CSV table of N, CA and C in Angstrom, one decimal:
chain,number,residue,atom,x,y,z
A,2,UNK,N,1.4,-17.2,6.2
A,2,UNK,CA,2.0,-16.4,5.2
A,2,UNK,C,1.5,-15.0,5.1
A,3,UNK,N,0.0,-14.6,5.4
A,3,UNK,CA,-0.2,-13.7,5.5
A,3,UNK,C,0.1,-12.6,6.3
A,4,UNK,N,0.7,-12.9,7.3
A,4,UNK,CA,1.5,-12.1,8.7
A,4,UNK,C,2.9,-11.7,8.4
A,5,UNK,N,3.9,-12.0,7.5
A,5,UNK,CA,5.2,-11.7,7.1
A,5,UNK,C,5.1,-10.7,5.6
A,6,UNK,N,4.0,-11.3,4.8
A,6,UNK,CA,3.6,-10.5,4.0
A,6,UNK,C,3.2,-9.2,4.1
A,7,UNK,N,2.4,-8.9,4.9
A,7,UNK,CA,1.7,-8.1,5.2
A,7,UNK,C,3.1,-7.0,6.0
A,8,UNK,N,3.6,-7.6,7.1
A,8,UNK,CA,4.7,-6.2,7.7
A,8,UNK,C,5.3,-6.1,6.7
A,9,UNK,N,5.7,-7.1,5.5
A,9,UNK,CA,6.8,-6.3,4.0
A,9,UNK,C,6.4,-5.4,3.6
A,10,UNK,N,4.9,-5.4,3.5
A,10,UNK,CA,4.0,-4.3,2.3
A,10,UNK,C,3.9,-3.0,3.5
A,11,UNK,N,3.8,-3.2,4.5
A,11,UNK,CA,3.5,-1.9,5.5
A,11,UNK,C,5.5,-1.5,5.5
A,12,UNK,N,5.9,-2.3,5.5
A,12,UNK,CA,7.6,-1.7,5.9
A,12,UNK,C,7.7,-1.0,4.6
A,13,UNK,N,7.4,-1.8,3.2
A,13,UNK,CA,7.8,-0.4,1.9
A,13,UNK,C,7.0,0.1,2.0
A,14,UNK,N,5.8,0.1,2.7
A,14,UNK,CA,4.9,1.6,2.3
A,14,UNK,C,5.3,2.6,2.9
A,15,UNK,N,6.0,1.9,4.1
A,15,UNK,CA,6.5,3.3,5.2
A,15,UNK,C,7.4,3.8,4.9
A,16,UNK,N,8.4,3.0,3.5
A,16,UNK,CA,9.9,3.7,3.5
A,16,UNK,C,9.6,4.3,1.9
A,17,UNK,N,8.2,4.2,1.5
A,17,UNK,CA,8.0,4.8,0.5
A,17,UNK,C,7.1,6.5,1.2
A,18,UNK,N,6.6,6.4,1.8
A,18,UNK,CA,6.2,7.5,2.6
A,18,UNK,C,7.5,8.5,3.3
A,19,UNK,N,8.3,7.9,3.5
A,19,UNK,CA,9.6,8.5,4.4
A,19,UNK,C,10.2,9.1,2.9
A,20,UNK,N,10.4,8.0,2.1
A,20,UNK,CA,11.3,8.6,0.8
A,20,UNK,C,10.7,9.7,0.2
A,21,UNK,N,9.2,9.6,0.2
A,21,UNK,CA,8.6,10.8,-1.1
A,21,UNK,C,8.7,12.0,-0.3
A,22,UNK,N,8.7,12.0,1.3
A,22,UNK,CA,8.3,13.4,2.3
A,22,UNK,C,10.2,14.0,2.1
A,23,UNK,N,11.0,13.3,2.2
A,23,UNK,CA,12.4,13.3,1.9
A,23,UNK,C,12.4,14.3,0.5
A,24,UNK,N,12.3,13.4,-0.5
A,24,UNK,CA,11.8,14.3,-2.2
A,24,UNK,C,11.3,15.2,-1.9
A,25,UNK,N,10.2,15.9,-1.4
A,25,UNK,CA,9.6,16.9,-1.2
A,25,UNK,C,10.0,17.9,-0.7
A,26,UNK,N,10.7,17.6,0.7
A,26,UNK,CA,11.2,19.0,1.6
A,26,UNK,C,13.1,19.2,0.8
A,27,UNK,N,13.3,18.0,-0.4
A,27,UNK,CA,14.4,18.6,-1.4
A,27,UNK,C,13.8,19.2,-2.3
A,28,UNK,N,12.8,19.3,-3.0
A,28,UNK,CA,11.7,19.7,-3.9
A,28,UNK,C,12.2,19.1,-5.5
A,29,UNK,N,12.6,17.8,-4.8
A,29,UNK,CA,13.4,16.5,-5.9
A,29,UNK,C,11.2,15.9,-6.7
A,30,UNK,N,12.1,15.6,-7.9
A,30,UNK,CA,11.1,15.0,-9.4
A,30,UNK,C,11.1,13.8,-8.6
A,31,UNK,N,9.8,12.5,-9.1
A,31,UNK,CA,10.5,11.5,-9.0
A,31,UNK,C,11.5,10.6,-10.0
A,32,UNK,N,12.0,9.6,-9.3
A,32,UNK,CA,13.1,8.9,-10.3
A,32,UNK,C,12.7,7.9,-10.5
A,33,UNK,N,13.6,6.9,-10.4
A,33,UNK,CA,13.8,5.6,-11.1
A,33,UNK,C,14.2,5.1,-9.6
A,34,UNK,N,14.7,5.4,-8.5
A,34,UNK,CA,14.8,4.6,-7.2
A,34,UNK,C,13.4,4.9,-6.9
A,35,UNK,N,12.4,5.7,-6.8
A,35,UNK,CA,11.2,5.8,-5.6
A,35,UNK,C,10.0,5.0,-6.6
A,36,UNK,N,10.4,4.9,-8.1
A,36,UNK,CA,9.7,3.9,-9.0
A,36,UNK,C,10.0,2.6,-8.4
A,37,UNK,N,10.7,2.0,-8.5
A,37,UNK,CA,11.5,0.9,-7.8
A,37,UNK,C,10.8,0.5,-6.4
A,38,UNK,N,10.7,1.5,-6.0
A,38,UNK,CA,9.7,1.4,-4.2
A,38,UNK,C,8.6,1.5,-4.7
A,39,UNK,N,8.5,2.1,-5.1
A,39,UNK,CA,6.9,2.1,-5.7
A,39,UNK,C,6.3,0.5,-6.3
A,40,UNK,N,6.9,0.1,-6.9
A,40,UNK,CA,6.9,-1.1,-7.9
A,40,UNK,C,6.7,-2.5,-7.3
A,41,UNK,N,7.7,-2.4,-6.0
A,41,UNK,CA,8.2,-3.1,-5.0
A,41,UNK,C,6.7,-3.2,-3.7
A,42,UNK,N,6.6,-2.1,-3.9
A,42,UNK,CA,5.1,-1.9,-2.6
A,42,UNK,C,4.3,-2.4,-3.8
A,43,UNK,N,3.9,-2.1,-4.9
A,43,UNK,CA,2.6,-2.6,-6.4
A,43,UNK,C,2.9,-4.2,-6.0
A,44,UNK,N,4.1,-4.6,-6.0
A,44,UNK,CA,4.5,-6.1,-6.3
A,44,UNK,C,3.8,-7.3,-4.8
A,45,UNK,N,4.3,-6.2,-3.5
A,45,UNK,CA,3.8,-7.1,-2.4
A,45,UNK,C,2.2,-6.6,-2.4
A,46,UNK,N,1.6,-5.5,-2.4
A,46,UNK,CA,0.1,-5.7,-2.3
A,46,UNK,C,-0.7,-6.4,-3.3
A,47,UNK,N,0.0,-6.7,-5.0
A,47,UNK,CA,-0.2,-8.1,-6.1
A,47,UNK,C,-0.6,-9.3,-5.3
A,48,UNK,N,0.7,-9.9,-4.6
A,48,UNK,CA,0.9,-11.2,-3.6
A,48,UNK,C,-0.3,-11.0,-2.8
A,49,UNK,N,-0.4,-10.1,-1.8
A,49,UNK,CA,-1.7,-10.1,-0.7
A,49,UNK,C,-2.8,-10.3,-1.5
A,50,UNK,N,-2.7,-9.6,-2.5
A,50,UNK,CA,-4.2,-9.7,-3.2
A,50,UNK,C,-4.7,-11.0,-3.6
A,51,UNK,N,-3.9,-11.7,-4.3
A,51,UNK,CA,-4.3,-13.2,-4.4
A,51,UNK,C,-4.3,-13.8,-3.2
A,52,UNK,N,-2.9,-13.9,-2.8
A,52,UNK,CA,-3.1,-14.6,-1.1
A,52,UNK,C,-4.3,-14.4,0.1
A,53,UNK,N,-4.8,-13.4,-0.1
A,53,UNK,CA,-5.8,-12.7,0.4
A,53,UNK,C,-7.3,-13.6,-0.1
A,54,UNK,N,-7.6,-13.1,-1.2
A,54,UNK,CA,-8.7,-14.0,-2.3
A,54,UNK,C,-8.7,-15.3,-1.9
A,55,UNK,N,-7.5,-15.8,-2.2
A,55,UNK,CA,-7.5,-17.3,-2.2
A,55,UNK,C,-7.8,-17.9,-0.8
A,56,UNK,N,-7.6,-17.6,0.0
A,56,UNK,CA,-7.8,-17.8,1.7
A,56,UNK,C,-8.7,-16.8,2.3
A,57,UNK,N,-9.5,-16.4,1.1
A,57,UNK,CA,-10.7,-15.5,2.2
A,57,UNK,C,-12.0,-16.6,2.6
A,58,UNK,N,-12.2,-17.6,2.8
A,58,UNK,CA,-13.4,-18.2,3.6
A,58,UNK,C,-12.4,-18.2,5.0
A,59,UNK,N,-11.4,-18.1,5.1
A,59,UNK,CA,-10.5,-18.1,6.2
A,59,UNK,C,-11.7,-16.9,7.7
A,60,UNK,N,-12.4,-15.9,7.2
A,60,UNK,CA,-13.3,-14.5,7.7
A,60,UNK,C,-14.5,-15.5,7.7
A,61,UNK,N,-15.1,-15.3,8.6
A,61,UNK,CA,-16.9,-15.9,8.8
A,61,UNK,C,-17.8,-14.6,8.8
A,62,UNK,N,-17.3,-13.8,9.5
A,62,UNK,CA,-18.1,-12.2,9.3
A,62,UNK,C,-18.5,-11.9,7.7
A,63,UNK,N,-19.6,-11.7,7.3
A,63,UNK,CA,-19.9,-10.9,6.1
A,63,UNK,C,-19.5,-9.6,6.1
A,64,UNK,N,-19.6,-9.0,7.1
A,64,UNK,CA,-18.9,-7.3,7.0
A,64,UNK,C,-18.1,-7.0,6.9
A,65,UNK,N,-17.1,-7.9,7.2
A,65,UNK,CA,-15.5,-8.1,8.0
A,65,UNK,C,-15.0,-8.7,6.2
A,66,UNK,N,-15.7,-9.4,5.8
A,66,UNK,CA,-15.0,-9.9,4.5
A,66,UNK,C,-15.6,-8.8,3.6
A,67,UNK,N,-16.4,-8.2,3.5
A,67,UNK,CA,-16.6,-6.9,2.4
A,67,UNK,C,-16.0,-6.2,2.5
A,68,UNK,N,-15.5,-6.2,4.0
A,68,UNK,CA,-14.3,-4.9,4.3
A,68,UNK,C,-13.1,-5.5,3.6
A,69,UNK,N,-12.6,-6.4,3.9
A,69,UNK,CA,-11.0,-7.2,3.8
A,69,UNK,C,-10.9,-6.8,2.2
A,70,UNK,N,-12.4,-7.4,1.6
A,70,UNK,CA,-12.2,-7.8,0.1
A,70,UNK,C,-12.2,-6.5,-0.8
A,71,UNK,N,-12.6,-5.2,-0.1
A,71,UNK,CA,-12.9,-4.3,-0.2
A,71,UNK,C,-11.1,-3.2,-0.2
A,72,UNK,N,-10.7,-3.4,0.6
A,72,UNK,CA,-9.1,-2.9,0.6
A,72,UNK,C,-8.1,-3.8,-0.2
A,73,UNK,N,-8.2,-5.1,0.1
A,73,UNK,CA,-7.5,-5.8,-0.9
A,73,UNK,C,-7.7,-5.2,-2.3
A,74,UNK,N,-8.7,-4.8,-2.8
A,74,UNK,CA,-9.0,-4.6,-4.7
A,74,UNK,C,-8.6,-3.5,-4.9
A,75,UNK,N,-8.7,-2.3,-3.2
A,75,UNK,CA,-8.6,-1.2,-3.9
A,75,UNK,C,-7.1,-0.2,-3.5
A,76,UNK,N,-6.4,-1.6,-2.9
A,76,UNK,CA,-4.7,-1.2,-2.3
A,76,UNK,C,-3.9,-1.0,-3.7
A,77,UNK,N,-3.7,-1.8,-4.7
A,77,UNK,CA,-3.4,-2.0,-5.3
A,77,UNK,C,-3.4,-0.7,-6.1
A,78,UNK,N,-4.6,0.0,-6.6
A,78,UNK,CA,-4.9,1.3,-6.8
A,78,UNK,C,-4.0,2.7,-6.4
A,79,UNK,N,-3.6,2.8,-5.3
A,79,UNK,CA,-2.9,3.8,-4.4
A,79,UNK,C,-1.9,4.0,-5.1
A,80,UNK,N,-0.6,3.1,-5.3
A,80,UNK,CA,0.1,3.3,-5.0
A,80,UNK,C,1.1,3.7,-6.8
A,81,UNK,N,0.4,3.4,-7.7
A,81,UNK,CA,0.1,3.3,-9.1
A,81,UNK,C,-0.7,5.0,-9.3
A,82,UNK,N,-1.3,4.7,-8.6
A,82,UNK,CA,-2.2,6.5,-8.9
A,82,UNK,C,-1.2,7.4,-8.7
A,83,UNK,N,-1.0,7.9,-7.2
A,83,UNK,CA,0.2,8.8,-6.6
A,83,UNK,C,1.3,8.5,-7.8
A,84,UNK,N,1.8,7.3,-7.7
A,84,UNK,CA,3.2,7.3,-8.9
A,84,UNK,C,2.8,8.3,-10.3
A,85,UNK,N,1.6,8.1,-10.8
A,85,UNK,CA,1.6,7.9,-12.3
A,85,UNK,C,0.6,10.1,-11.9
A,86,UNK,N,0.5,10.6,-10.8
A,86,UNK,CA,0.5,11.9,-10.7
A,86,UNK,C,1.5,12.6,-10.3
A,87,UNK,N,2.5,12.0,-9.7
A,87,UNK,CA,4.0,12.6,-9.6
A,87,UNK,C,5.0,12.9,-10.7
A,88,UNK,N,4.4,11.7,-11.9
A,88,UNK,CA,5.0,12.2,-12.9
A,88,UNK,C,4.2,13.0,-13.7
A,89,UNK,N,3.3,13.0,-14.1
A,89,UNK,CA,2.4,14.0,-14.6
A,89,UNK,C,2.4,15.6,-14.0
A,90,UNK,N,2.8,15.6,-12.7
A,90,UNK,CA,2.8,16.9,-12.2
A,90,UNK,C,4.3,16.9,-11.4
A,91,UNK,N,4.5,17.7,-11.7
A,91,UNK,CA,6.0,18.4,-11.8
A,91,UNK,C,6.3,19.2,-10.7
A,92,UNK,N,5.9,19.2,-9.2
A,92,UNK,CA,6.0,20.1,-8.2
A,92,UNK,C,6.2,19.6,-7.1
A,93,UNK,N,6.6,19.7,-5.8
A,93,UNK,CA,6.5,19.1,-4.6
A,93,UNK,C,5.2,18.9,-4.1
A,94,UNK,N,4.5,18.8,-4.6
A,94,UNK,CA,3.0,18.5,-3.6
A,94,UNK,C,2.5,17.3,-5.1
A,95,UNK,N,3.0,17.0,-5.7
A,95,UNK,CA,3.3,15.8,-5.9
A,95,UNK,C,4.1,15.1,-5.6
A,96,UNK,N,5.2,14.8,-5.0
A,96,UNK,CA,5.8,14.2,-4.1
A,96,UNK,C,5.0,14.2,-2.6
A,97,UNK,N,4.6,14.9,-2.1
A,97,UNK,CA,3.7,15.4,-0.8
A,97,UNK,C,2.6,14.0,-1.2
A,98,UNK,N,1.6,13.8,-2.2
A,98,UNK,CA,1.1,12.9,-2.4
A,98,UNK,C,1.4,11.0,-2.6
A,99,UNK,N,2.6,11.7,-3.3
A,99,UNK,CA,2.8,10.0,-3.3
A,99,UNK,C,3.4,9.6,-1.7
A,100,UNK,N,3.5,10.8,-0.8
A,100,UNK,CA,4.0,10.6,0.6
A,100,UNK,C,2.7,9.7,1.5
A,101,UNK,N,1.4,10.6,0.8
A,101,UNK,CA,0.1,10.7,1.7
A,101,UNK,C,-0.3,9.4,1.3
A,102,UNK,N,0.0,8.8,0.1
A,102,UNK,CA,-0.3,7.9,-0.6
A,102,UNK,C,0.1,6.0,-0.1
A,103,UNK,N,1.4,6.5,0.1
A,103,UNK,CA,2.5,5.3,0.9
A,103,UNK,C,1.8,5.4,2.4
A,104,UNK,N,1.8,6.6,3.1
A,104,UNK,CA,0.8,6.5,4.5
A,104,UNK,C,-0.4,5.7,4.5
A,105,UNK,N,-1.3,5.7,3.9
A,105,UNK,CA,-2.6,5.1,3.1
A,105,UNK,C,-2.0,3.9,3.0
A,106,UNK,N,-1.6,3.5,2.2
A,106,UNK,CA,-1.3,1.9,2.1
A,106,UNK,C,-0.6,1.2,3.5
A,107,UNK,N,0.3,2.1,4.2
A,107,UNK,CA,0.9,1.5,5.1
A,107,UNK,C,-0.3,1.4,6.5
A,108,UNK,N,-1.5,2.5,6.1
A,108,UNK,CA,-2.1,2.0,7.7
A,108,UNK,C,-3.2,1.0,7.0
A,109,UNK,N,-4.1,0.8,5.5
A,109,UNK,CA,-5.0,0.3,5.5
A,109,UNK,C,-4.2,-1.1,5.0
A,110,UNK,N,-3.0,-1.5,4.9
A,110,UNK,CA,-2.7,-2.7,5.0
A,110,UNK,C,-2.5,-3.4,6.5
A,111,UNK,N,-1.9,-2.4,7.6
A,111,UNK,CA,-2.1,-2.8,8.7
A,111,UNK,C,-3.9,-3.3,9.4
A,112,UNK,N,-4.8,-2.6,8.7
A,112,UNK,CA,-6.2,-3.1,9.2
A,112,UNK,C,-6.6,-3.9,8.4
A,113,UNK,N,-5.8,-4.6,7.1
A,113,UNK,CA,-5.7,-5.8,6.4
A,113,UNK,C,-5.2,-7.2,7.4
A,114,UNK,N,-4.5,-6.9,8.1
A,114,UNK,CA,-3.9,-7.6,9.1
A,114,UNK,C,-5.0,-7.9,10.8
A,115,UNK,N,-5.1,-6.9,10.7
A,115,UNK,CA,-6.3,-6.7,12.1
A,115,UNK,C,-7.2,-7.8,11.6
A,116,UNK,N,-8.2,-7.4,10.6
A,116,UNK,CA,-9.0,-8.2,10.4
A,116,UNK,C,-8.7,-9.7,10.1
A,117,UNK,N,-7.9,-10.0,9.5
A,117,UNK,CA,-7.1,-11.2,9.5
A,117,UNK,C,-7.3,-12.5,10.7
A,118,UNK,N,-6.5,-11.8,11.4
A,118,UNK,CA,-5.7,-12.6,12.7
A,118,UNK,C,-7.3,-11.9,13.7
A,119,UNK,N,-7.9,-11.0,13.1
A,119,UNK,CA,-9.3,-11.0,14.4
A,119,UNK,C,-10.0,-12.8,14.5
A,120,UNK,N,-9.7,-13.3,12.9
A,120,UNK,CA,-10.6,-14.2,12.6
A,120,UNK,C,-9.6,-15.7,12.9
A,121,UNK,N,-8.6,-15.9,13.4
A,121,UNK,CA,-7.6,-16.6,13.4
A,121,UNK,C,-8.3,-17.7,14.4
């Protein structure tokens, strides 16, 4: 379950990264659709997060699970921050962030996966 999950949360981070760099070079606010992606990326890194927790003796590495357990608590964080500075700031280089921000989630959920299946 963690292998299907995981490309969802990387595929909307990536189409939330594509959408905010899109907003930006329009020099577009955010709305109610990039909330929605936003919400939707918050919603599948939720699921990993438990799914994650719950099947982490799945790692034998101590370093490898401080790391896992370490991006798992703090994915969740990302994507909620960037959102909640986009509205707060009113310019394209807040959209530019919630871009940098979906980038971020989309590569450290992919080394969510690495370490994963390292341990498989």
């Amino acid at each position: 379950m963690v292998e299907p999950l995981t490309y969802a949360v990387v595929g909307l981070a990536a189409l939330l990264c594509v959408v905010a760099v899109v907003y930006a070079a329009r020099d577009r606010l955010i709305d109610d659709p990039l909330l929605v992606v936003v919400g939707l990326v918050e919603l599948g890194l939720g699921v990993l997060l438990v799914v994650g927790l719950v099947r982490l003796d799945h790692i034998d590495e101590s370093a490898e699970r401080a790391t896992f357990v370490a991006y798992l608590a703090t994915l969740p964080l990302i994507p909620v921050g960037t959102a909640f500075l986009a509205i707060k700031e009113k310019s394209r280089w807040a959209m530019a962030a919630v871009a940098v921000g979906g980038f971020a989630v989309a590569v450290m959920t992919a080394r969510l996966l690495q370490i994963w299946t390292a341990h498989a």
